[in-house]
Tab-separated table of C-alpha atoms in Angstrom:
chain	number	residue	atom	x	y	z
E	1	MET	CA	-21.677	5.919	27.246
E	2	THR	CA	-19.195	8.121	25.292
E	3	LEU	CA	-19.971	9.683	21.987
E	4	CYS	CA	-17.095	10.180	19.543
E	5	PHE	CA	-16.819	12.504	16.678
E	6	PRO	CA	-14.016	12.872	14.104
E	7	ALA	CA	-11.786	15.911	14.673
E	8	ASN	CA	-11.519	16.823	11.011
E	9	PRO	CA	-13.970	17.676	9.662
E	10	LEU	CA	-16.115	18.516	12.731
E	11	PRO	CA	-19.800	17.471	12.427
E	12	SER	CA	-22.217	20.252	11.407
E	13	ALA	CA	-24.831	21.555	13.884
E	14	ALA	CA	-27.590	19.914	11.791
E	15	SER	CA	-25.925	16.496	11.947
E	16	LEU	CA	-25.356	16.944	15.621
E	17	ARG	CA	-29.060	17.660	16.141
E	18	LYS	CA	-30.023	14.471	14.229
E	19	ILE	CA	-27.777	12.432	16.480
E	20	PHE	CA	-29.005	13.959	19.751
E	21	LEU	CA	-32.598	13.560	18.780
E	22	LYS	CA	-32.084	9.874	18.829
E	23	PHE	CA	-31.366	10.063	22.657
E	24	GLY	CA	-33.855	10.902	25.477
E	25	ILE	CA	-33.432	14.108	27.431
E	26	SER	CA	-32.339	12.374	30.673
E	27	GLU	CA	-29.806	10.201	28.728
E	28	LEU	CA	-28.278	13.315	27.108
E	29	ARG	CA	-28.013	15.004	30.534
E	30	THR	CA	-26.305	12.026	31.867
E	31	ASN	CA	-23.860	11.528	29.081
E	32	PHE	CA	-23.387	15.056	27.459
E	33	LEU	CA	-20.148	15.506	29.512
E	34	ASN	CA	-18.730	12.310	28.020
E	35	VAL	CA	-18.853	13.653	24.472
E	36	ARG	CA	-15.342	13.910	23.109
E	37	ILE	CA	-13.528	14.643	20.023
E	38	PHE	CA	-11.561	11.635	18.445
E	39	ASN	CA	-8.489	12.629	16.537
E	40	PRO	CA	-7.361	9.879	14.029
E	41	LYS	CA	-3.715	11.276	14.263
E	42	HIS	CA	-3.633	10.059	17.919
E	43	LEU	CA	-4.410	6.566	16.782
E	44	LYS	CA	-1.719	6.589	14.163
E	45	ARG	CA	0.741	7.779	16.735
E	46	GLU	CA	-0.179	4.980	19.257
E	47	VAL	CA	0.137	2.338	16.376
E	48	PHE	CA	3.614	3.770	15.509
E	49	MET	CA	4.666	3.774	19.123
E	50	GLU	CA	3.950	0.006	19.206
E	51	ASN	CA	6.662	-0.307	16.539
E	52	TYR	CA	9.421	1.364	18.610
E	53	GLY	CA	10.740	-2.113	19.726
E	54	ILE	CA	11.136	-3.131	16.029
E	55	ILE	CA	13.173	-0.004	15.361
E	56	ILE	CA	15.356	-0.238	18.369
E	57	ARG	CA	16.141	-3.852	17.695
E	58	HIS	CA	17.152	-2.918	14.141
E	59	LEU	CA	19.343	-0.051	15.429
E	60	ARG	CA	20.883	-2.469	17.920
E	61	GLY	CA	21.727	-4.991	15.196
E	62	LEU	CA	23.352	-2.340	12.988
E	63	ALA	CA	25.508	-1.302	15.952
E	64	ALA	CA	26.373	-4.886	16.514
E	65	LEU	CA	25.441	-4.703	20.240
E	66	SER	CA	24.069	-7.559	22.414
E	67	VAL	CA	21.006	-6.818	24.452
E	68	ARG	CA	23.172	-6.368	27.500
E	69	GLU	CA	25.571	-4.028	25.747
E	70	CYS	CA	22.812	-1.906	24.251
E	71	ALA	CA	21.039	-1.671	27.660
E	72	LEU	CA	24.311	-0.374	29.201
E	73	LYS	CA	24.713	2.068	26.323
E	74	ILE	CA	21.125	3.523	26.806
E	75	GLY	CA	21.077	3.322	30.629
E	76	ARG	CA	18.294	0.770	30.918
E	77	SER	CA	18.047	-2.731	32.223
E	78	THR	CA	18.306	-5.817	29.956
E	79	GLY	CA	14.852	-6.995	31.032
E	80	TRP	CA	13.294	-3.611	30.068
E	81	LEU	CA	15.027	-3.541	26.670
E	82	SER	CA	14.011	-7.186	25.973
E	83	GLU	CA	10.283	-6.384	26.676
E	84	ILE	CA	10.330	-3.303	24.559
E	85	GLU	CA	11.911	-5.176	21.573
E	86	ASN	CA	9.494	-8.099	21.877
E	87	GLN	CA	6.467	-5.953	22.720
E	88	SER	CA	5.856	-8.011	25.761
E	89	GLY	CA	5.495	-7.611	29.562
E	90	THR	CA	4.709	-4.182	31.172
E	91	ALA	CA	7.563	-2.020	29.920
E	92	ARG	CA	6.503	1.081	28.217
E	93	LEU	CA	8.342	3.542	26.095
E	94	SER	CA	7.410	7.293	25.672
E	95	GLU	CA	8.090	9.184	22.505
E	96	SER	CA	10.737	11.400	24.142
E	97	GLU	CA	12.545	8.315	25.546
E	98	PHE	CA	12.361	6.721	22.112
E	99	ASN	CA	14.121	9.686	20.582
E	100	ARG	CA	16.753	9.671	23.225
E	101	ILE	CA	17.522	6.049	22.597
E	102	VAL	CA	17.700	6.569	18.787
E	103	ASP	CA	20.308	9.424	19.362
E	104	ALA	CA	22.224	7.127	21.750
E	105	LEU	CA	22.339	4.365	19.036
E	106	GLU	CA	23.421	7.007	16.442
E	107	GLY	CA	20.076	6.412	14.427
E	108	ARG	CA	18.983	9.919	13.817
E	109	GLN	CA	20.284	9.773	10.205
E	110	ARG	CA	18.400	6.629	9.511
E	111	ARG	CA	14.897	7.947	10.501
E	112	THR	CA	13.680	7.833	6.860
E	113	GLU	CA	14.209	4.029	6.963
E	114	PHE	CA	12.206	3.437	10.035
E	115	LYS	CA	8.874	2.792	8.227
E	116	THR	CA	10.573	0.446	5.789
E	117	TRP	CA	12.090	-1.558	8.776
E	118	VAL	CA	8.624	-1.807	10.343
E	119	ALA	CA	6.877	-2.851	7.123
E	120	ASN	CA	9.481	-5.447	6.414
E	121	GLN	CA	9.252	-6.871	9.909
E	122	ARG	CA	5.360	-7.059	9.644
E	123	ASN	CA	5.651	-8.789	6.211
E	124	GLU	CA	8.198	-11.300	7.497
E	125	ALA	CA	5.991	-12.110	10.554
E	126	ARG	CA	3.088	-12.818	8.309
E	127	THR	CA	5.132	-15.051	6.070
E	128	ILE	CA	6.601	-16.991	9.041
E	129	ARG	CA	3.151	-17.533	10.607
E	130	THR	CA	2.035	-19.125	7.423
E	131	PHE	CA	4.281	-22.142	8.013
E	132	GLU	CA	3.755	-22.578	11.784
E	133	GLY	CA	1.724	-25.725	11.004
E	134	ALA	CA	4.773	-27.192	9.196
E	135	VAL	CA	6.932	-26.806	12.260
E	136	LEU	CA	4.332	-28.500	14.437
E	137	LYS	CA	4.249	-31.423	11.975
E	138	PHE	CA	8.122	-31.588	11.928
E	139	VAL	CA	8.374	-31.607	15.639
E	140	ARG	CA	5.752	-34.398	15.875
E	141	LYS	CA	7.509	-36.566	13.293
E	142	ARG	CA	10.878	-36.030	14.946
E	143	LYS	CA	9.292	-37.312	18.150
E	144	GLY	CA	8.105	-40.362	16.323
E	145	LEU	CA	4.393	-39.812	17.102
E	146	THR	CA	1.511	-40.672	14.900
E	147	LEU	CA	-1.237	-38.043	14.474
E	148	ARG	CA	-3.499	-40.140	16.763
E	149	GLN	CA	-0.734	-40.491	19.495
E	150	ALA	CA	0.109	-36.898	19.317
E	151	SER	CA	-3.529	-35.637	19.606
E	152	SER	CA	-4.101	-38.002	22.560
E	153	ARG	CA	-1.118	-36.385	24.367
E	154	ILE	CA	-2.322	-32.792	23.580
E	155	GLY	CA	-5.946	-33.476	24.323
E	156	MET	CA	-7.515	-32.622	20.951
E	157	SER	CA	-8.993	-34.577	17.981
E	158	PRO	CA	-6.734	-35.788	15.244
E	159	SER	CA	-8.669	-33.982	12.718
E	160	ARG	CA	-8.044	-30.747	14.496
E	161	LEU	CA	-4.340	-31.337	14.832
E	162	SER	CA	-4.232	-32.224	11.147
E	163	LYS	CA	-5.861	-28.910	10.256
E	164	LEU	CA	-3.345	-27.052	12.413
E	165	GLU	CA	-0.476	-28.864	10.663
E	166	THR	CA	-1.744	-28.196	7.096
E	167	GLY	CA	-2.503	-24.569	7.715
E	168	LEU	CA	-6.231	-25.006	7.467
E	169	ARG	CA	-6.574	-23.553	10.999
E	170	PRO	CA	-4.544	-20.787	12.690
E	171	VAL	CA	-1.930	-21.715	15.397
E	172	THR	CA	-2.550	-19.454	18.278
E	173	LEU	CA	0.045	-18.813	20.922
E	174	GLY	CA	-1.921	-20.747	23.569
E	175	ILE	CA	-2.295	-23.741	21.218
E	176	ARG	CA	1.311	-23.726	20.176
E	177	LYS	CA	2.535	-23.670	23.838
E	178	LYS	CA	0.201	-26.434	24.684
E	179	ILE	CA	1.350	-28.706	21.775
E	180	MET	CA	5.130	-28.080	22.432
E	181	LEU	CA	4.834	-28.892	26.104
E	182	ALA	CA	2.960	-32.063	25.171
E	183	TYR	CA	5.922	-33.013	22.908
E	184	SER	CA	8.249	-32.280	25.929
E	185	CYS	CA	9.740	-29.382	24.094
E	186	SER	CA	10.365	-25.818	25.200
E	187	PRO	CA	7.752	-23.462	23.710
E	188	SER	CA	10.497	-20.906	23.036
E	189	SER	CA	12.275	-23.317	20.779
E	190	PHE	CA	9.467	-23.160	18.369
E	191	LYS	CA	10.607	-19.722	17.018
E	192	ASN	CA	14.007	-21.114	16.238
E	193	PHE	CA	12.555	-23.303	13.465
E	194	LEU	CA	10.966	-20.185	11.887
E	195	GLY	CA	13.479	-17.422	12.345
E	196	SER	CA	16.825	-19.150	12.692
E	197	SER	CA	18.656	-19.139	9.404
E	198	HIS	CA	20.338	-22.506	9.982
E	199	ARG	CA	17.516	-24.387	11.809
E	200	ILE	CA	14.743	-23.297	9.458
E	201	LYS	CA	16.181	-25.522	6.811
E	202	VAL	CA	15.646	-28.511	9.076
E	203	VAL	CA	11.848	-28.402	8.430
E	204	PRO	CA	11.027	-30.353	5.347
E	205	VAL	CA	10.151	-28.134	2.347
E	206	ILE	CA	7.265	-30.473	1.316
E	207	PHE	CA	5.503	-29.606	4.606
E	208	LYS	CA	5.633	-25.959	3.729
E	209	ILE	CA	4.663	-26.416	0.001
E	210	LYS	CA	1.489	-28.272	1.151
E	211	ILE	CA	0.495	-25.417	3.267
E	212	ALA	CA	1.390	-22.832	0.639
E	213	LEU	CA	-0.787	-24.589	-1.971
E	214	ALA	CA	-3.808	-24.565	0.329
E	215	GLN	CA	-3.681	-20.817	0.218
E	216	PHE	CA	-4.230	-20.593	-3.575
E	217	ASP	CA	-7.688	-20.771	-5.457
E	218	GLN	CA	-8.045	-22.823	-8.708
E	219	HIS	CA	-6.555	-19.845	-10.873
E	220	GLY	CA	-3.561	-19.538	-8.518
E	221	LEU	CA	-2.920	-23.266	-8.673
E	222	GLU	CA	-3.062	-23.206	-12.473
E	223	ASP	CA	-0.454	-20.404	-12.593
E	224	ILE	CA	1.705	-22.529	-10.202
E	225	LEU	CA	1.301	-25.567	-12.421
E	226	ASN	CA	2.169	-23.621	-15.630
E	227	TYR	CA	5.303	-22.272	-13.920
E	228	LEU	CA	6.362	-25.769	-12.800
E	229	GLU	CA	5.788	-27.182	-16.219
E	230	ALA	CA	7.927	-24.464	-17.828
E	231	ARG	CA	10.555	-25.037	-15.318
E	232	LEU	CA	10.628	-28.847	-16.024
E	233	LYS	CA	10.944	-28.280	-19.727
E	234	SER	CA	13.946	-25.981	-19.139
E	235	LEU	CA	15.556	-28.785	-17.143
E	236	GLU	CA	14.986	-31.531	-19.898
E	237	PRO	CA	18.061	-30.544	-21.939
E	238	GLN	CA	20.238	-30.769	-18.856
E	239	ALA	CA	18.869	-34.141	-18.007
E	240	GLN	CA	19.532	-35.514	-21.480
E	241	LYS	CA	23.175	-34.388	-21.148
């Protein structure tokens, strides 16, 4: 067992006594050496280090470099760089190595923009995930499968598949892969319908609208209805012409 205390402010002697009195003497003797100070700054640093791949990918894009070209420029393999950018695999990146790569990609002058890039990427990822069900429905329809036929192939109930397609249940990576393989599609192609600027338009807007509407409460839906009514009124004069 390990006891963790915040580094700032440190707990007072009185508060420590109250904590220790809750444990037996034998337990304290066994675990006292495991008492450590937890510094929240370390956690913030670790979280930020997870974003190194986002920053490097952005710098690579600004430099108009392919993964291979960038890997040659920074003296790393394409596989390592790909894992870092996608935060996958076993590749790791230290702070000093990150700073070296930033300098190699001439990104030192853009350091003030790093947090904005990360925030935008996180927001985009959340927005994209909202419409994953719409992509699943589009792929199923394109394959000419009914909900019952598709659920039989996948090995799940039609009601569960329907909830995935309408955004009522989250689409996990494992479920997504299972469904795409059942449709005889490459799991990696799924992202193309979310992130590719030209392929994302293939997914019918109505599928996305239904998912979006399910995210709002009664008040939110009323606001949307009021906006649509105002929009329709503004179009009436044009229709009359």
